[in-house]
């Protein structure tokens, strides 16, 4: 009892002398030094590896180099955070080994909680290794089309055409359509001609303008080709046109090519050419529908 009383008195005495404050300040300064050193070493390591990749030749193009750089930054960030925490605990008077060893049950719980994180990390590395996509690629993920802006060890970020920034866990990515990896793209333009129009005349006029189309649209790889009559619509017959163009140019080409077709139709008297407009009708509309 007397020993316990003596220890309590010494604690009160030391507390009133503020010796604890000096010890705490020293520990905080050491922790701050650890943080600064880790940050500097992290920047140096990332700079060296980024420089090495940028100078590498062969199959590493700009997109892939940027992708690998982002992954390295993400991975090294996690590594140096762990290193910084371990050294900081030591300077705060805590033994990391004792803490980790004594947290057996907690470690199991945390392990289960971090299963998804591990899946994300593994999926992220497979994305890079298998070259599923790179930063800057135009892709479709889960029905949403956008441009990849970042690939981390946990998440992938891409920006949709309408501007939304979408962040998705790597483990949740199952099906990816990579438009950028294709060597070409086939665009499809459909136009409905009236049954009163001469389809053979339309084909002859269209084929006579092939050289003009190829000159006007440098993205064309193979000349536009009329595939024939695709179907018979209620107002006319459907003509389908295929054009092989450079990758990523298909969207703008398709819209612009429609204008050229419309211009050609007006110039040569195909006044009944109209676009296909499909409208879903309700059950009441279907019951009231009368084709006559």
Coordinates of C-alpha atoms in Angstrom, one line a residue:
X1 CA 0.0 0.0 0.0
X2 CA 2.8 2.4 0.9
X3 CA 4.5 1.6 -2.4
X4 CA 1.4 2.3 -4.4
X5 CA 1.0 5.6 -2.5
X6 CA 4.6 6.5 -3.3
X7 CA 4.1 5.9 -7.0
X8 CA 1.0 8.0 -7.0
X9 CA 2.7 10.8 -5.3
X10 CA 5.6 10.7 -7.8
X11 CA 3.1 10.7 -10.7
X12 CA 1.4 13.8 -9.3
X13 CA 4.8 15.5 -8.7
X14 CA 6.0 14.8 -12.2
X15 CA 2.6 15.9 -13.7
X16 CA 2.8 19.2 -11.8
X17 CA 6.4 19.7 -13.1
X18 CA 5.1 19.2 -16.7
X19 CA 7.9 16.7 -17.4
X20 CA 5.3 14.6 -19.3
X21 CA 4.7 17.5 -21.6
X22 CA 8.3 17.6 -22.6
X23 CA 8.4 13.9 -23.3
X24 CA 5.2 14.1 -25.3
X25 CA 6.6 17.0 -27.4
X26 CA 9.8 15.0 -28.1
X27 CA 7.7 12.0 -29.2
X28 CA 5.5 14.2 -31.5
X29 CA 8.6 15.8 -33.0
X30 CA 10.0 12.3 -33.7
X31 CA 6.7 11.3 -35.3
X32 CA 6.7 14.4 -37.4
X33 CA 10.2 13.6 -38.6
X34 CA 9.1 10.1 -39.5
X35 CA 6.2 11.5 -41.5
X36 CA 8.5 14.0 -43.4
X37 CA 11.1 11.3 -44.2
X38 CA 8.5 8.8 -45.4
X39 CA 6.9 11.5 -47.6
X40 CA 10.3 12.5 -49.1
X41 CA 11.4 8.8 -49.7
X42 CA 8.0 8.1 -51.2
X43 CA 8.4 11.0 -53.7
X44 CA 11.9 9.9 -54.6
X45 CA 10.9 6.3 -55.1
X46 CA 7.9 7.2 -57.3
X47 CA 10.0 9.7 -59.2
X48 CA 12.7 7.1 -60.0
X49 CA 10.2 4.4 -61.0
X50 CA 8.2 6.9 -63.1
X51 CA 11.4 8.1 -64.8
X52 CA 12.4 4.5 -65.5
X53 CA 9.1 3.6 -67.0
X54 CA 9.0 6.8 -69.2
X55 CA 12.4 5.9 -70.6
X56 CA 11.5 2.3 -71.2
X57 CA 11.0 1.2 -74.8
X58 CA 9.1 -1.6 -76.5
X59 CA 5.5 -2.4 -75.7
X60 CA 5.0 0.3 -73.1
X61 CA 3.1 3.1 -74.8
X62 CA 2.1 6.4 -73.2
X63 CA -1.2 5.2 -72.0
X64 CA 0.2 2.0 -70.4
X65 CA 3.1 4.0 -68.8
X66 CA 0.6 6.4 -67.2
X67 CA -1.5 3.4 -66.0
X68 CA 1.5 1.8 -64.4
X69 CA 2.7 5.1 -62.9
X70 CA -0.7 5.5 -61.2
X71 CA -0.7 2.0 -59.9
X72 CA 2.8 2.4 -58.5
X73 CA 1.8 5.7 -56.7
X74 CA -1.2 4.0 -55.2
X75 CA 0.7 0.9 -54.1
X76 CA 3.7 2.9 -52.6
X77 CA 1.3 5.2 -50.8
X78 CA -0.1 2.3 -48.9
X79 CA 3.4 0.8 -48.2
X80 CA 4.8 4.1 -46.8
X81 CA 1.7 4.7 -44.7
X82 CA 2.2 1.3 -43.0
X83 CA 5.9 2.0 -42.5
X84 CA 5.1 5.4 -41.0
X85 CA 2.6 4.0 -38.6
X86 CA 5.0 1.3 -37.3
X87 CA 7.8 3.8 -36.6
X88 CA 5.4 6.3 -35.1
X89 CA 4.1 3.8 -32.6
X90 CA 7.7 3.0 -31.5
X91 CA 8.5 6.7 -30.9
X92 CA 5.2 7.0 -28.9
X93 CA 6.5 4.3 -26.6
X94 CA 4.3 1.5 -28.0
X95 CA 5.6 -1.8 -29.3
X96 CA 4.0 -2.6 -32.6
X97 CA 4.8 -6.3 -32.3
X98 CA 3.1 -6.5 -28.9
X99 CA 0.1 -4.6 -30.2
X100 CA -0.2 -6.8 -33.3
X101 CA 0.4 -10.0 -31.4
X102 CA -2.1 -9.0 -28.7
X103 CA -4.8 -8.2 -31.1
X104 CA -5.5 -11.8 -32.3
X105 CA -9.2 -11.7 -32.1
X106 CA -9.4 -8.2 -33.4
X107 CA -7.0 -9.2 -36.2
X108 CA -9.4 -11.9 -37.2
X109 CA -12.3 -9.5 -37.3
X110 CA -10.3 -7.0 -39.2
X111 CA -9.2 -9.7 -41.6
X112 CA -12.7 -10.6 -42.5
X113 CA -13.5 -6.9 -42.9
X114 CA -10.6 -6.4 -45.3
X115 CA -11.4 -9.4 -47.5
X116 CA -13.0 -7.0 -50.0
X117 CA -10.0 -4.8 -50.0
X118 CA -7.7 -7.8 -50.8
X119 CA -10.1 -8.7 -53.7
X120 CA -9.8 -5.2 -55.0
X121 CA -6.0 -5.2 -54.8
X122 CA -5.8 -8.6 -56.6
X123 CA -8.3 -7.5 -59.3
X124 CA -6.3 -4.3 -59.8
X125 CA -3.1 -6.1 -60.4
X126 CA -4.8 -8.5 -62.9
X127 CA -6.2 -5.5 -64.8
X128 CA -2.7 -4.2 -65.3
X129 CA -1.1 -7.5 -66.1
X130 CA -3.8 -8.6 -68.6
X131 CA -3.9 -5.1 -70.1
X132 CA -7.7 -5.0 -69.8
X133 CA -7.6 -1.2 -70.2
X134 CA -5.3 1.7 -69.6
X135 CA -5.6 5.3 -68.5
X136 CA -7.2 7.3 -71.4
X137 CA -9.0 4.4 -72.9
X138 CA -12.7 4.7 -73.9
X139 CA -14.5 1.8 -72.2
X140 CA -18.0 0.6 -71.3
X141 CA -18.3 -0.8 -67.8
X142 CA -21.7 -2.0 -66.5
X143 CA -23.5 -0.3 -69.3
X144 CA -21.8 3.1 -68.8
X145 CA -19.4 4.5 -71.4
X146 CA -16.5 6.7 -70.3
X147 CA -12.8 7.5 -70.4
X148 CA -10.5 5.9 -67.8
X149 CA -8.8 8.6 -65.7
X150 CA -7.2 6.5 -63.0
X151 CA -6.5 2.9 -62.1
X152 CA -5.6 2.3 -58.4
X153 CA -5.0 -0.9 -56.5
X154 CA -8.5 -0.6 -55.0
X155 CA -10.7 1.3 -57.5
X156 CA -10.9 2.4 -61.1
X157 CA -12.1 5.9 -62.0
X158 CA -13.6 6.9 -65.3
X159 CA -15.5 9.9 -66.6
X160 CA -18.8 9.4 -68.5
X161 CA -19.6 11.3 -71.7
X162 CA -22.0 13.5 -69.7
X163 CA -19.3 14.5 -67.2
X164 CA -20.1 12.3 -64.2
X165 CA -17.0 10.9 -62.4
X166 CA -17.6 7.2 -61.7
X167 CA -15.6 5.3 -59.1
X168 CA -16.0 1.5 -59.1
X169 CA -14.3 -1.1 -57.0
X170 CA -11.9 -3.3 -59.0
X171 CA -13.6 -6.5 -57.7
X172 CA -16.9 -5.4 -59.1
X173 CA -15.7 -5.0 -62.7
X174 CA -16.7 -8.2 -64.5
X175 CA -17.4 -7.2 -68.1
X176 CA -15.5 -4.4 -70.0
X177 CA -15.8 -3.3 -73.6
X178 CA -12.6 -1.5 -74.6
X179 CA -13.3 0.6 -77.6
X180 CA -9.7 2.0 -77.7
X181 CA -8.1 -1.4 -78.1
X182 CA -9.9 -2.1 -81.4
X183 CA -8.2 -1.4 -84.7
X184 CA -11.3 -0.1 -86.4
X185 CA -15.0 0.3 -85.8
X186 CA -18.0 -0.4 -88.1
X187 CA -20.6 2.4 -88.0
X188 CA -24.2 1.7 -89.1
X189 CA -26.4 4.3 -90.7
X190 CA -30.0 3.4 -91.3
X191 CA -32.4 5.4 -93.6
X192 CA -36.0 4.7 -94.6
X193 CA -36.9 5.4 -98.2
X194 CA -40.5 5.7 -99.3
X195 CA -41.9 2.9 -101.3
X196 CA -42.4 5.5 -104.1
X197 CA -38.6 6.2 -104.2
X198 CA -36.4 4.3 -106.7
X199 CA -34.0 2.2 -104.6
X200 CA -31.7 1.5 -107.5
X201 CA -31.4 5.2 -108.2
X202 CA -30.5 5.8 -104.6
X203 CA -27.8 3.1 -104.7
X204 CA -26.3 4.5 -108.0
X205 CA -26.2 8.0 -106.7
X206 CA -24.7 6.9 -103.3
X207 CA -22.0 4.8 -105.0
X208 CA -21.1 7.8 -107.3
X209 CA -20.3 9.9 -104.2
X210 CA -17.9 7.3 -102.6
X211 CA -14.8 9.3 -103.6
X212 CA -16.4 12.5 -102.2
X213 CA -17.2 10.7 -98.9
X214 CA -13.6 9.4 -98.6
X215 CA -12.1 12.8 -99.2
X216 CA -14.5 14.6 -96.8
X217 CA -14.0 12.1 -94.0
X218 CA -10.3 11.2 -93.4
X219 CA -11.3 8.8 -90.6
X220 CA -12.8 6.4 -93.2
X221 CA -10.8 3.2 -93.6
X222 CA -13.0 1.3 -96.0
X223 CA -15.6 3.1 -98.2
X224 CA -19.2 3.2 -97.1
X225 CA -21.2 0.3 -98.4
X226 CA -24.9 -0.2 -98.8
X227 CA -25.6 -3.6 -97.3
X228 CA -29.1 -3.8 -99.0
X229 CA -32.6 -3.7 -97.7
X230 CA -32.6 -4.6 -94.1
X231 CA -36.4 -4.7 -93.5
X232 CA -39.7 -3.3 -94.7
X233 CA -41.2 -0.6 -92.4
X234 CA -44.7 0.7 -92.4
X235 CA -43.7 3.9 -94.3
X236 CA -41.0 2.4 -96.5
X237 CA -38.0 0.2 -96.8
X238 CA -35.0 0.3 -94.5
X239 CA -31.6 0.8 -96.2
X240 CA -28.6 -0.1 -94.1
X241 CA -25.1 1.5 -94.7
X242 CA -21.9 0.2 -93.1
X243 CA -18.6 2.2 -92.9
X244 CA -15.3 1.0 -91.4
X245 CA -13.7 4.0 -89.6
X246 CA -10.9 4.6 -87.2
X247 CA -11.4 3.8 -83.6
X248 CA -13.1 6.5 -81.4
X249 CA -14.2 8.4 -84.5
X250 CA -17.4 6.4 -85.0
X251 CA -19.7 8.6 -82.9
X252 CA -18.9 11.9 -84.6
X253 CA -18.7 10.2 -88.0
X254 CA -22.1 8.6 -87.7
X255 CA -23.8 11.9 -86.9
X256 CA -22.1 13.9 -89.6
X257 CA -22.6 11.1 -92.2
X258 CA -26.3 11.3 -91.6
X259 CA -26.2 15.0 -92.6
X260 CA -24.5 14.0 -95.8
X261 CA -27.1 11.4 -96.6
X262 CA -29.9 13.8 -95.9
X263 CA -28.3 16.4 -98.1
X264 CA -27.9 13.9 -100.9
X265 CA -31.5 12.8 -100.6
X266 CA -32.8 16.3 -100.9
X267 CA -30.5 17.2 -103.8
X268 CA -31.8 14.2 -105.8
X269 CA -35.5 14.3 -105.0
X270 CA -35.7 11.6 -102.3
X271 CA -38.1 13.8 -100.5
X272 CA -39.8 11.0 -98.6
X273 CA -36.7 9.9 -96.8
X274 CA -37.3 9.9 -93.0
X275 CA -35.5 8.6 -89.9
X276 CA -36.8 5.7 -88.0
X277 CA -38.8 6.8 -84.9
X278 CA -39.8 4.0 -82.6
X279 CA -42.2 4.7 -79.8
X280 CA -43.3 2.3 -77.1
X281 CA -47.1 2.2 -76.9
X282 CA -49.1 1.6 -73.8
X283 CA -51.6 -1.3 -73.6
X284 CA -54.4 1.2 -74.3
X285 CA -52.6 2.5 -77.4
X286 CA -52.1 -1.1 -78.6
X287 CA -55.8 -1.8 -78.2
X288 CA -56.7 1.3 -80.1
X289 CA -54.1 0.9 -82.8
X290 CA -55.6 0.7 -86.3
X291 CA -53.1 0.4 -89.2
X292 CA -55.8 1.7 -91.6

